[in-house]
Structures are given as C-alpha cells and as structure tokens.
Short mmCIF file of C-alpha atoms in Angstrom, two decimals:
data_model
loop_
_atom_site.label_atom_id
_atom_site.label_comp_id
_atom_site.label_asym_id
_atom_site.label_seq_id
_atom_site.Cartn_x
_atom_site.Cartn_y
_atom_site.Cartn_z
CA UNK A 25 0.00 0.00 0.00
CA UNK A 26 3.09 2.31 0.79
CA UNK A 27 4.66 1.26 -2.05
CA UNK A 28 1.77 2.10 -4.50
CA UNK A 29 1.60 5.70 -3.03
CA UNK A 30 5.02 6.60 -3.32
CA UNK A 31 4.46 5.95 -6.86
CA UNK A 32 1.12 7.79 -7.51
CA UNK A 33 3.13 10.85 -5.77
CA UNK A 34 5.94 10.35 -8.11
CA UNK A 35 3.35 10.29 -11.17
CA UNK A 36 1.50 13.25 -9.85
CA UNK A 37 4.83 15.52 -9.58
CA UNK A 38 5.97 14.26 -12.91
CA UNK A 39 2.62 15.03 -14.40
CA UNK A 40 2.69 18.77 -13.10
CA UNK A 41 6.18 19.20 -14.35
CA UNK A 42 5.61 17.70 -17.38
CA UNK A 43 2.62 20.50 -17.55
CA UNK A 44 4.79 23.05 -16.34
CA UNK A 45 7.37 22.89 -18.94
CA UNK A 46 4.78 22.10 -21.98
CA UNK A 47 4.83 25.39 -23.99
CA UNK A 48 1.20 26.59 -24.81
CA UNK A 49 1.00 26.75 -28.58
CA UNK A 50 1.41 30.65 -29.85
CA UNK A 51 -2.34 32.28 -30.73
CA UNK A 52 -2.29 32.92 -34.14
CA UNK A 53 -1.89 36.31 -34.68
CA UNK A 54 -4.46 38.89 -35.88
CA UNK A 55 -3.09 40.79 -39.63
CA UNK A 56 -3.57 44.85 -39.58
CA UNK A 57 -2.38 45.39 -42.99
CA UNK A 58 -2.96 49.24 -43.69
CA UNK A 59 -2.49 51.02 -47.41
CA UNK A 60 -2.29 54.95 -47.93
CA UNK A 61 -3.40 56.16 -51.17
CA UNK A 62 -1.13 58.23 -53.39
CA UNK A 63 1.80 58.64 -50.23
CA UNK A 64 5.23 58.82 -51.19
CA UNK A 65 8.15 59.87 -48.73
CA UNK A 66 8.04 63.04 -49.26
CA UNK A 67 4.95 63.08 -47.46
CA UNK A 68 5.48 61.34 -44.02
CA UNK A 69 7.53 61.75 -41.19
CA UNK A 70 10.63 59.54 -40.85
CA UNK A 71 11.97 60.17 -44.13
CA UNK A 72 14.43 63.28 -45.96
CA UNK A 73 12.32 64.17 -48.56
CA UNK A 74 9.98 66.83 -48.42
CA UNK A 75 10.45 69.68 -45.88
CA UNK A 76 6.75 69.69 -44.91
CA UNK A 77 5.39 67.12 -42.66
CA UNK A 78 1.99 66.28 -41.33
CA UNK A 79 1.24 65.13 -37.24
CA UNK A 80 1.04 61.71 -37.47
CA UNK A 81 1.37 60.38 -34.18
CA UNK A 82 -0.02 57.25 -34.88
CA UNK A 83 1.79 55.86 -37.93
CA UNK A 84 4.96 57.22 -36.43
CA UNK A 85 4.18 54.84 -33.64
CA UNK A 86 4.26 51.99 -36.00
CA UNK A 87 7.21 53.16 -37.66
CA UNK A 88 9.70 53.54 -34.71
CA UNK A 89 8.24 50.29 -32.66
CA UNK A 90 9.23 47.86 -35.47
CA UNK A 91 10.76 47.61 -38.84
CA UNK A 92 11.30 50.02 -41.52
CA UNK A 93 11.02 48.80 -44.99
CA UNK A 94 13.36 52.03 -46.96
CA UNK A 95 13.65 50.00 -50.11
CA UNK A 96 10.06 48.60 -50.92
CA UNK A 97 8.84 49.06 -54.50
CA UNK A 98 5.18 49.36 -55.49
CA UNK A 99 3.99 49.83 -59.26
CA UNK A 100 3.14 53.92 -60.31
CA UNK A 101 -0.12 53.90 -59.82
CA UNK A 102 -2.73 52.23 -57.76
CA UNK A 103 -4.38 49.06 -58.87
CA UNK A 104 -1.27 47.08 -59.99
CA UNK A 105 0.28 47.74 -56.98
CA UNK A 106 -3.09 46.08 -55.57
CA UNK A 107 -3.25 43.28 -57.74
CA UNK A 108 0.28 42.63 -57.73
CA UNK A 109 -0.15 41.86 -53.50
CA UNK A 110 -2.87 40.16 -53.33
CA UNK A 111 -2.00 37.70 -56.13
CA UNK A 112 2.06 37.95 -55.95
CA UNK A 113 2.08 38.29 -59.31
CA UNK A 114 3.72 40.69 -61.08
CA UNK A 115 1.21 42.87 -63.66
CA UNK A 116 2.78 41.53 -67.05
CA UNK A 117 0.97 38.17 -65.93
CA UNK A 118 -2.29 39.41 -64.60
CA UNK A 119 -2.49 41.86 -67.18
CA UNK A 120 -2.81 44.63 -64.59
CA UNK A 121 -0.37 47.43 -65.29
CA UNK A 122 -2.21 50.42 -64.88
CA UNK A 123 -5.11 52.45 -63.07
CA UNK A 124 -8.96 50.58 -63.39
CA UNK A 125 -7.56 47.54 -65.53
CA UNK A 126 -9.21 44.64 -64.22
CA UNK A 127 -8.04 41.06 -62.73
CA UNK A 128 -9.49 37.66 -64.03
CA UNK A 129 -11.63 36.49 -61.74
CA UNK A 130 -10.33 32.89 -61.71
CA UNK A 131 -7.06 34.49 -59.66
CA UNK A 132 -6.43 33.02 -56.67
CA UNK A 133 -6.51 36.13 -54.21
CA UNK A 134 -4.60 36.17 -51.05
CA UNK A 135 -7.51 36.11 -48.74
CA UNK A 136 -8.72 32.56 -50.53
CA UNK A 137 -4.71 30.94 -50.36
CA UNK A 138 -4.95 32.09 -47.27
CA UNK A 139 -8.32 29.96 -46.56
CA UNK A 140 -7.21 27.11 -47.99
CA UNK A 141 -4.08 26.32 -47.02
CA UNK A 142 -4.90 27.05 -42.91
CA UNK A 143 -8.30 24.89 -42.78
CA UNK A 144 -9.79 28.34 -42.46
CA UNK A 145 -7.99 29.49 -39.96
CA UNK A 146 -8.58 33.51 -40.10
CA UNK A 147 -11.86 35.49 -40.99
CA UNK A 148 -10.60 37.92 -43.93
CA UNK A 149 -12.08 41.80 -44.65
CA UNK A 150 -11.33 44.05 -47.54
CA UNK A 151 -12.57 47.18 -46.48
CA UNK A 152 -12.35 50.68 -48.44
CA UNK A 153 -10.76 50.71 -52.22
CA UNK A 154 -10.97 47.40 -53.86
CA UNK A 155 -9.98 49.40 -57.74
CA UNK A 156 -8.73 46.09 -59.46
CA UNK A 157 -11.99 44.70 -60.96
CA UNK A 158 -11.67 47.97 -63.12
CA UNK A 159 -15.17 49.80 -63.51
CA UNK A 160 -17.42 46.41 -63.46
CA UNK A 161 -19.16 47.48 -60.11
CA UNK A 162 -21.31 44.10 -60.65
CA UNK A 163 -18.47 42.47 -58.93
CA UNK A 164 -18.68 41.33 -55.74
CA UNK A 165 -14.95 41.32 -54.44
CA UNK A 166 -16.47 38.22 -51.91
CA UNK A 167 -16.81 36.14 -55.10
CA UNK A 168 -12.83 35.65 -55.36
CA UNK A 169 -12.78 34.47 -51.39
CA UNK A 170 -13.16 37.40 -49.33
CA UNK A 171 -15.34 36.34 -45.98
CA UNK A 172 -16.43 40.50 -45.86
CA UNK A 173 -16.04 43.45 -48.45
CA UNK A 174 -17.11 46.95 -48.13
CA UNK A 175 -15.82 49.77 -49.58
CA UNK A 176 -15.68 52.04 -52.54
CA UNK A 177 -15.15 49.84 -55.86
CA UNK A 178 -13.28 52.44 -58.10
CA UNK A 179 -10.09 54.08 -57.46
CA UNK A 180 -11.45 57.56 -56.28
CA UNK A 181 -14.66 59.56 -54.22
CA UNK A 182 -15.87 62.60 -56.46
CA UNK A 183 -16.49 63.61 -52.72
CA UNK A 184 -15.51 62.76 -49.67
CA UNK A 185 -18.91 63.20 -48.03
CA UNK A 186 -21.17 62.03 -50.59
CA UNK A 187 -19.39 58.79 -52.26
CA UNK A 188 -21.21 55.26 -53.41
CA UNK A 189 -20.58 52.40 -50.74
CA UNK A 190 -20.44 48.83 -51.97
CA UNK A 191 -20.88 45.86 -49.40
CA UNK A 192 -22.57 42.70 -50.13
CA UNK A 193 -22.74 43.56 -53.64
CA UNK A 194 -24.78 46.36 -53.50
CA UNK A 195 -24.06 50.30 -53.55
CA UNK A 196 -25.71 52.91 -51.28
CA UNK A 197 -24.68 56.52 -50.67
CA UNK A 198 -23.16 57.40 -47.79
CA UNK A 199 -22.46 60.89 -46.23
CA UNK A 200 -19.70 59.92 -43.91
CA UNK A 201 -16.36 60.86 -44.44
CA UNK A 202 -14.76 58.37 -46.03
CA UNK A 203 -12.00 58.26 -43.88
CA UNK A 204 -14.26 57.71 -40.96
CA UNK A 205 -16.64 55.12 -42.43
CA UNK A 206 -13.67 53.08 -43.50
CA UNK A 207 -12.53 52.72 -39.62
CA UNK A 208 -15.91 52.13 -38.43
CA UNK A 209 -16.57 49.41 -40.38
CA UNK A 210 -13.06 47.82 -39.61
CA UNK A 211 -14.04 48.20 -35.87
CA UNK A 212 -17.75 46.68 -36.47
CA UNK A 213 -16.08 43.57 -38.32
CA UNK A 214 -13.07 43.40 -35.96
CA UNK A 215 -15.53 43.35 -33.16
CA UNK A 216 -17.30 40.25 -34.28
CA UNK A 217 -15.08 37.89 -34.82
CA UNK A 218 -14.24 34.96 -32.21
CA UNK A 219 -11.03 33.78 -34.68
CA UNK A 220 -8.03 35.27 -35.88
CA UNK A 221 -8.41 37.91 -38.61
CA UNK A 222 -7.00 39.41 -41.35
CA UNK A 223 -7.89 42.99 -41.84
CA UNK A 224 -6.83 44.86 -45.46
CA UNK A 225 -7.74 48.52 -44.58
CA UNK A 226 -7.28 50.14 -47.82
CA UNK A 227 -8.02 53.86 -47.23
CA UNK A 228 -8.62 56.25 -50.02
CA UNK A 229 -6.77 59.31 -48.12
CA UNK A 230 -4.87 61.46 -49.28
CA UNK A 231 -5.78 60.88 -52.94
CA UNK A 232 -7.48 63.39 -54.30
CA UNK A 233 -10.09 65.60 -54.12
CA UNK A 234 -8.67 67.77 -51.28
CA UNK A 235 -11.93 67.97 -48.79
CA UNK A 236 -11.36 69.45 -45.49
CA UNK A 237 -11.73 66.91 -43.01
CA UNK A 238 -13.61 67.22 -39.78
CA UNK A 239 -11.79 69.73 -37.78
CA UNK A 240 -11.11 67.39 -34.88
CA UNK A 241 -9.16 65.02 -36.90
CA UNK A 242 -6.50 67.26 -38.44
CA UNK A 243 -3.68 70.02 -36.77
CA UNK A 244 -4.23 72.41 -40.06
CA UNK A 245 -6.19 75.29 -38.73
CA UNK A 246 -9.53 76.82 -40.34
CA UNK A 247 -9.09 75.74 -44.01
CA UNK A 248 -11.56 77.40 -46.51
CA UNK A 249 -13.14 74.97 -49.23
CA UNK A 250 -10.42 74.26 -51.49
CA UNK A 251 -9.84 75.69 -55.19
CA UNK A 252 -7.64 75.81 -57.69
CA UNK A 253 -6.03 78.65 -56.82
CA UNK A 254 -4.82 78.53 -53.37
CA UNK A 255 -2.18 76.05 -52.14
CA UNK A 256 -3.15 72.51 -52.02
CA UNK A 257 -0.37 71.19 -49.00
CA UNK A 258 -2.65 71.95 -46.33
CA UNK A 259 -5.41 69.93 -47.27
CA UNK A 260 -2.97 66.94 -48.10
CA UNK A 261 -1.75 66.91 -44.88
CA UNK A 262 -4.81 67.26 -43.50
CA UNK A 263 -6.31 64.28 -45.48
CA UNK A 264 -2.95 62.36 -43.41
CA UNK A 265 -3.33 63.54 -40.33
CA UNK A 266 -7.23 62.34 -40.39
CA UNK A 267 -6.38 58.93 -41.59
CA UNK A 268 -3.60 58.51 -38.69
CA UNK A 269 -6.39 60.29 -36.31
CA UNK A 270 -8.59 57.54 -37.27
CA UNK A 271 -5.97 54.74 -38.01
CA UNK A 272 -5.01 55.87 -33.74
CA UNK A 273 -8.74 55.41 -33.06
CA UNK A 274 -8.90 51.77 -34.69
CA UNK A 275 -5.89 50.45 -33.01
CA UNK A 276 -7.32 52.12 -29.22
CA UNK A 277 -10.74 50.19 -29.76
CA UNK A 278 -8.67 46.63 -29.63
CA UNK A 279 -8.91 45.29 -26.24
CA UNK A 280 -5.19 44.55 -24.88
CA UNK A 281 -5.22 41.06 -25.37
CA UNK A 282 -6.36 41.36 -29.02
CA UNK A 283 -3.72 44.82 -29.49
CA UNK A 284 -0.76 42.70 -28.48
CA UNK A 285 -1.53 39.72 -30.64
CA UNK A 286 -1.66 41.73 -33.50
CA UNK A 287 1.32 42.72 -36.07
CA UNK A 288 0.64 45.81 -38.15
CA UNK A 289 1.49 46.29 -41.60
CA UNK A 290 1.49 49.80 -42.87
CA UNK A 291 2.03 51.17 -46.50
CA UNK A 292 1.96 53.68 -49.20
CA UNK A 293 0.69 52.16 -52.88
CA UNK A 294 2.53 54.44 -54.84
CA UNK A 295 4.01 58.14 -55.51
CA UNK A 296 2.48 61.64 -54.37
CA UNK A 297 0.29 63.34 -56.70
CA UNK A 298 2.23 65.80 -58.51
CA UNK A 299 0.65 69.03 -57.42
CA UNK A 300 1.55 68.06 -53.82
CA UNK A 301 5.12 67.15 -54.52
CA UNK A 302 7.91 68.27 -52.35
CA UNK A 303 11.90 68.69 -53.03
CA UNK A 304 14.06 66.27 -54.31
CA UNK A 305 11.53 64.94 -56.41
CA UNK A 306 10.55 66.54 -59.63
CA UNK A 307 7.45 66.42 -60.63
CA UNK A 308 7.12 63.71 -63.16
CA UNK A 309 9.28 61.52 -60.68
CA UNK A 310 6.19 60.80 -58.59
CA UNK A 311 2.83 59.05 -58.84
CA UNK A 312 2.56 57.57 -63.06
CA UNK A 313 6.11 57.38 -63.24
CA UNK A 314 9.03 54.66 -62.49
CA UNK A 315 11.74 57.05 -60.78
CA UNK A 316 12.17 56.11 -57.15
CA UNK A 317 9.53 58.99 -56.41
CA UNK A 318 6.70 56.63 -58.04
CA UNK A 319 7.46 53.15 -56.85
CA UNK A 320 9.66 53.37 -53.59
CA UNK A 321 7.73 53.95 -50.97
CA UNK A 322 7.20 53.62 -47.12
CA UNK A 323 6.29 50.18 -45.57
CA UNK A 324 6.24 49.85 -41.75
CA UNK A 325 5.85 46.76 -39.60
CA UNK A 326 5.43 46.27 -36.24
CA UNK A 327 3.71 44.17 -33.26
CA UNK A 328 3.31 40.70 -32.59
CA UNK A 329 6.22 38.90 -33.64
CA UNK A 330 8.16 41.62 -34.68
CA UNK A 331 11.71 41.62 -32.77
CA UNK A 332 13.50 44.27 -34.90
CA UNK A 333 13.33 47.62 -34.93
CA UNK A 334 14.98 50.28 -37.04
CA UNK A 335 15.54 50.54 -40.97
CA UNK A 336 16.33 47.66 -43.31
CA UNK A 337 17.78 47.75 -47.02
CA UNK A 338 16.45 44.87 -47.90
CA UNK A 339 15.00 45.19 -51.54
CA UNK A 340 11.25 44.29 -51.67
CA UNK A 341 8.47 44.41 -53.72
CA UNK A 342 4.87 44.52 -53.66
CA UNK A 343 3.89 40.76 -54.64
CA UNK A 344 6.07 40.16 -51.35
CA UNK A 345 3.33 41.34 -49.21
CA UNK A 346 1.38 38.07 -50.72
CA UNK A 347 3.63 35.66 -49.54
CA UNK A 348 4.53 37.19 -46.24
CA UNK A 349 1.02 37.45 -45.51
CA UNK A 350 0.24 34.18 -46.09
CA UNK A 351 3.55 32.89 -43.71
CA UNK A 352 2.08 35.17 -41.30
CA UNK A 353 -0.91 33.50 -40.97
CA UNK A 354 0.92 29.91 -40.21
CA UNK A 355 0.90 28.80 -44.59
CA UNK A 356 4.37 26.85 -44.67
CA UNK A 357 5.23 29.21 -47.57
CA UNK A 358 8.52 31.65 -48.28
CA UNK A 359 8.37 31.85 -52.36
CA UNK A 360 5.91 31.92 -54.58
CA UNK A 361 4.70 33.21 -57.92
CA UNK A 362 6.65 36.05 -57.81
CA UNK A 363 6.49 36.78 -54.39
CA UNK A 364 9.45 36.16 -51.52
CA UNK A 365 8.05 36.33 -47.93
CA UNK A 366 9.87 38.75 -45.65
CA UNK A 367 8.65 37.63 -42.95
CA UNK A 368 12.14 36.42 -41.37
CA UNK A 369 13.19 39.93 -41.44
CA UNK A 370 11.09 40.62 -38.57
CA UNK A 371 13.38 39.02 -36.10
CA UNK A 372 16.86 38.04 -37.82
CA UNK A 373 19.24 40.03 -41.04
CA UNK A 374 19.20 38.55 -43.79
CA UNK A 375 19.57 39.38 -47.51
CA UNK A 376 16.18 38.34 -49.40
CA UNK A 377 16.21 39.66 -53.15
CA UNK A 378 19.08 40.24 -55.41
CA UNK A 379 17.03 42.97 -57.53
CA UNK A 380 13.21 44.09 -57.04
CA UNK A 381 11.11 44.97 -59.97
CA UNK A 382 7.98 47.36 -61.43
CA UNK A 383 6.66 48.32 -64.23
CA UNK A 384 4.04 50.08 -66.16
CA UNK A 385 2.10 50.20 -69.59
CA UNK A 386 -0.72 52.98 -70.20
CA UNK A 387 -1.81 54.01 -73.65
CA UNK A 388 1.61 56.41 -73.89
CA UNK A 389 4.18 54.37 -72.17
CA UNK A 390 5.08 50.41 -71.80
CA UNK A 391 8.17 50.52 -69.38
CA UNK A 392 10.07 48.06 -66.82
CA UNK A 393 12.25 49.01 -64.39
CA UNK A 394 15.47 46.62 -62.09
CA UNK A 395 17.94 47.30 -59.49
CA UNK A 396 20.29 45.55 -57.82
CA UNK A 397 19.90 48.44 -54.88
CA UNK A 398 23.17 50.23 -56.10
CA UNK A 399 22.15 50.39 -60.07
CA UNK A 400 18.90 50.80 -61.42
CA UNK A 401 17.86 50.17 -65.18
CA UNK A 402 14.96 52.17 -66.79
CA UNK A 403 13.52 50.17 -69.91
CA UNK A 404 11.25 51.76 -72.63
CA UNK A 405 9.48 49.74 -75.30
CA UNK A 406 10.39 52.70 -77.76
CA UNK A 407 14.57 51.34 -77.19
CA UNK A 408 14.93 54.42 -75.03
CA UNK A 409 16.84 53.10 -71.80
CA UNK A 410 18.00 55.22 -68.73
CA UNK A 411 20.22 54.04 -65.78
CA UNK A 412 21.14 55.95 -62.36
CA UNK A 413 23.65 54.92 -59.51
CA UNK A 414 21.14 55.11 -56.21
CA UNK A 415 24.03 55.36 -53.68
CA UNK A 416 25.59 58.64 -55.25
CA UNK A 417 22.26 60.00 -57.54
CA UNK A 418 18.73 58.68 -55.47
CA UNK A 419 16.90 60.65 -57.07
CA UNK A 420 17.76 60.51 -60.56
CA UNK A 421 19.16 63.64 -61.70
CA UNK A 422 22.17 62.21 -63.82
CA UNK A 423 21.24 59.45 -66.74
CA UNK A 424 24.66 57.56 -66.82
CA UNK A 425 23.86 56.28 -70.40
CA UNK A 426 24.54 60.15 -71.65
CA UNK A 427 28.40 59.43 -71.09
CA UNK A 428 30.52 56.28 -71.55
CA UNK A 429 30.18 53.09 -69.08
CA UNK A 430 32.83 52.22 -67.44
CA UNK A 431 33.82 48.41 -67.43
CA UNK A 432 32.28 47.78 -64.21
CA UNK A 433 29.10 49.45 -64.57
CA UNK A 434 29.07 48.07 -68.54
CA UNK A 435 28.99 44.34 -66.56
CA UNK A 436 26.33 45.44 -63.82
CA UNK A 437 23.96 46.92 -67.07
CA UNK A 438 24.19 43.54 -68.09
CA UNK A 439 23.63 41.36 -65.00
CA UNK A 440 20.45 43.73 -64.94
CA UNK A 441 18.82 42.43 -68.35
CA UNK A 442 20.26 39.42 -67.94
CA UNK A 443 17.83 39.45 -64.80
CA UNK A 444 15.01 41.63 -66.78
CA UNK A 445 15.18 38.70 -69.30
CA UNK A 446 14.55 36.15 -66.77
CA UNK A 447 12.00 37.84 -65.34
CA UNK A 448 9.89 38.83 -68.19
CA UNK A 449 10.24 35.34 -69.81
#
C-alpha cells in the first residue's frame, strides 16, 4: 500500500512538471495590414524628402516600434500595386499594369490561399478601395474568397462626403467621411469575430479631391473649401493627419489582449500626386512614373512577432506582401509566384532579393524598371533606356547612359537584363 503511493506521488509531480514545462501553442496572430493612397516619402515623417510634414502620431508609432522597410517598391499607380499583392504576381501576368484595368476572376486572391491552405484558420475583410476589378461594379470582391467586403469599388470619391458604398454587392450613398466610415466598419467587423483575422484597410486618403476633413481630426487650422487657386499642401496633410487620427482610433478600440496579438502592416501604394510634390523629387518623378519617387515607398511593420526595430535595405516588392502574408498567418510558404516572404526579417538580417522589380504600360508608355539596390535600369518599349547609380544619384538627376560606361558598370547593365530577361520570360 506504501509502495503504491510513493508511486502515484511520483506520477503526480511528474505530471505537473511535465505540464509546467509544456509550452502553450502561440495564438495565431491577428493581420492589420494598412495602405495609404497616393503617399510617397516626401509626405510622411521619418523620411528626408519633403520639408513639410503632417502630425502623425499614430503611424509614427508603428514606424519607430518595429521595422522600416526604406527600399520597398510598389507599381506607379494604384491598382497594380493592388493586384500585384494580393495575387504575388507581377502585372505583365495578370495583365494589370495600370489604373482601373481589371483582374481575371479565376485568380487566386490572397484572402482565398490564405483559406485554404490554414483549414480556415482567419476570418478575412477588404474594407475601403478594392480598384482592381476595373469599372465592373457588378463584382462582388467576396466572389474571389473574401469572408467581408465593403468599400468604394473604383479608385477615387468625387467627394468625400457624398461617395457610393459597396458591401454585399450592392451600392448605397453614404455621407460619412470616407476616412471615418472606412474605420468604423473595420471596428464593427473586428468586433465580431471569435477567430483570428486578417484585416486589409485600404483607405482612399490622401488621394485626391482635397476635402477638409472634420476639424477634430487634423492640426491644419480653419481651411476654406479648397480651389484651384490657393495652395493645395494643407489639405494633403490634412487628409494624413485624419487617416492617422482615425488609423489611432482603430488600433485604441482593440482590447489589450487582441492589441498585443496583432502585427501591423502599414504602406503607401505608390508616388504623391504631382501638385503636392515636395523637393528632391521633380514632378514627373512621382505618382505615373518609375523614378524612385513613383514606386519606392514607405512600408512599416510592427507588433506581434516583430523583434526588430529600425531601418532595413532589404530590396522588396509589392507581390512580397502576398507571400509574407500568407507565412504570417501559419501557410508553410517563403516563395511563390513572384512573391518572396519577408517575414524572417522581422526578427533576424538577412539578404532576401538580389534585384526588385515594377513596371508600367498605359496608352503612352510600356516601361520596366530593375535594381540591384546600387544600379537601377529604366527600360522603354520605344529602345529608349535610362540608368542611375542610387548610392551617389537617389533621385535621378544624372542618366549615366549620356556618357561612356565604365567596365564595371558596362557588366552590372548587363547582369540587370540578364535578370530583366529572366524575369519577363
């Protein structure tokens, strides 16, 4: 009798170690993935270019408590950015290049890989600008795998306060400021959900039309309505300031528990307009174009999981959100289509890419652009080429094809269509 309660101590102890040391498995973490629309560099705080600066408390926040992204390339203008992430495809192969062209609907969209390759794991959102199902508003962006879609369908508002709001498939008019509507129903969704989610906020501030916002929401004083003929700065950084104001007011409304299991991505789809441009860029460097002005632009990441802090070089492009997305949310993925996860960059250094690429074609131009990070390579179907050193020229003042190549960067021109070559076949 002793005997057999020695041993059911010894069990009992064991067992409670045995607990003790057992790691409970890691909650999968919820996705914040945030895009400004039409904000380059020169436009936020944390950056050289541009001399004025909007309050952005919020998105500053994000910046300096995780990882800075300084070489992440986007396409010139705003849908193949979007296509190219949430496919990882780059536009030559969806046939999405430029504003309001539209993506096949067989595409397998993030949200959907993401579905299917984690037993549906996460409830997924697209809320604000969908803009890559081009003006066909009879789509219903929950038809490619989307659990919940609201938003405006087309790439802009006529106004701010009076716009046409798509959810469920059907479009009412609101009188909200879009801004503000976008958050709310983010909250509202956020709010209901009893698994992990995956949020894509995709807010139509700053692009234009400059409309005030409300007064509380912005640090730019008593703006008149805005025309032509007075300086439009004021009411682009008001337009910021009111998307951080509300972006602060999203992230506040997340209970602690749910705040610290989430990891925050945050984003710019492509250049500044070019009536709000600031110094070093010129203006046909910016938004429509492939100069670093157009397609490099910020990308912040911080939160759950997310053990670095600071800048990294790393070159990265847009159909890298796809994959890292999709590793985020527990799919035993690092490459594919034409996306490389980054995801490991969160908590080690490590070199990822070789050379990131973009491109465009509109009725006037059909362009592609590669660098290695030191060289970059401007391509025009026309046989007109361009090439800039990024270390010593970053904003591409000085074409190095107008003089002689040296033997060096002769070698490095061609290791770059070698690698266009590869890419585009």
């Amino acid at each position: 009798m002793t005997k057999t309660f020695y041993i059911l101590i010894a069990i009992f102890f064991l067992s409670c170690e045995i607990k003790q040391n057992r790691k409970t498995p890691d909650k999968k973490p919820n996705i914040l993935f945030i895009i400004a629309d039409d904000m380059g560099k020169d436009a936020l705080n944390g950056y050289a270019e541009g001399t004025i600066k909007p309050r952005t408390p919020h998105i500053d926040a994000i910046r300096k408590s995780g990882v800075n992204f300084t070489n992440f390339w986007t396409y010139p203008t705003c849908s193949p950015t979007r296509a190219s992430m949430i496919t990882g495809k780059y536009g030559y192969r969806t046939d999405v290049r430029w504003a309001n062209q539209k993506l096949d609907e067989n595409e397998v969209l993030l949200q959907k890989y993401i579905r299917e390759n984690t037993n549906n794991s996460y409830a997924t959102a697209v809320i604000g600008k969908w803009h890559i199902s081009g003006y066909d508003t009879t789509i219903n962006p929950e038809t490619f795998g989307i659990d919940y879609y609201a938003g405006i369908f087309i790439g802009s508002v006529k106004d701010y306060y009076n716009w046409p709001l798509s959810e469920k498939g059907k479009q009412t008019i609101s009188k909200e400021y879009t801004t503000k509507k976008f958050t709310d129903l983010a909250f509202n969704w956020i709010n209901k959900q009893e698994k992990p989610w995956f949020m894509w906020l995709a807010y139509n501030a700053p692009h234009t039309p400059f409309h005030i916002p409300p007064a509380e929401m912005h640090s730019q004083g008593d703006l008149p309505p805005y025309t032509k003929d007075v300086d439009p700065t004021p009411y682009f950084m008001a337009s910021i300031e009111a998307m951080d104001f509300q972006i602060g007011k999203l992230l506040n409304s997340l209970s602690k528990e749910d705040r610290e299991n989430t990891i925050i991505i945050f984003m710019g789809d492509n250049g500044t307009e070019p009536i709000v441009t600031q110094d070093p860029y010129d203006k046909n460097q910016v938004k429509r174009s492939l100069y670093q002005g157009g397609i490099n632009m910020p990308l912040f990441v911080s939160g759950k999981g997310v053990e670095r802090k600071g800048i990294d070089n790393n070159l990265i492009t847009s159909t890298d959100i796809f994959a890292t997305i999709a590793e985020i949310a527990g799919v035993d993925v690092v490459e594919i289509n034409d996306s490389k996860s980054f995801k490991s960059l969160f908590s080690e250094k490590k070199s990822i890419r070789k050379y990131q690429y973009s491109e465009m074609k509109n009725k006037k131009n059909d362009a592609w652009t590669i660098s290695n990070g030191t060289y970059k390579l401007l391509v025009f179907a026309d046989g007109n080429e361009e090439m800039y050193h990024l270390i010593n020229d970053p904003y591409e003042k000085s074409n190095m094809l107008n003089s002689p190549l040296t033997n060096v960067e002769k070698k490095t021109k061609e290791a770059l269509e070698a690698e266009l070559l590869r890419i585009r076949n």
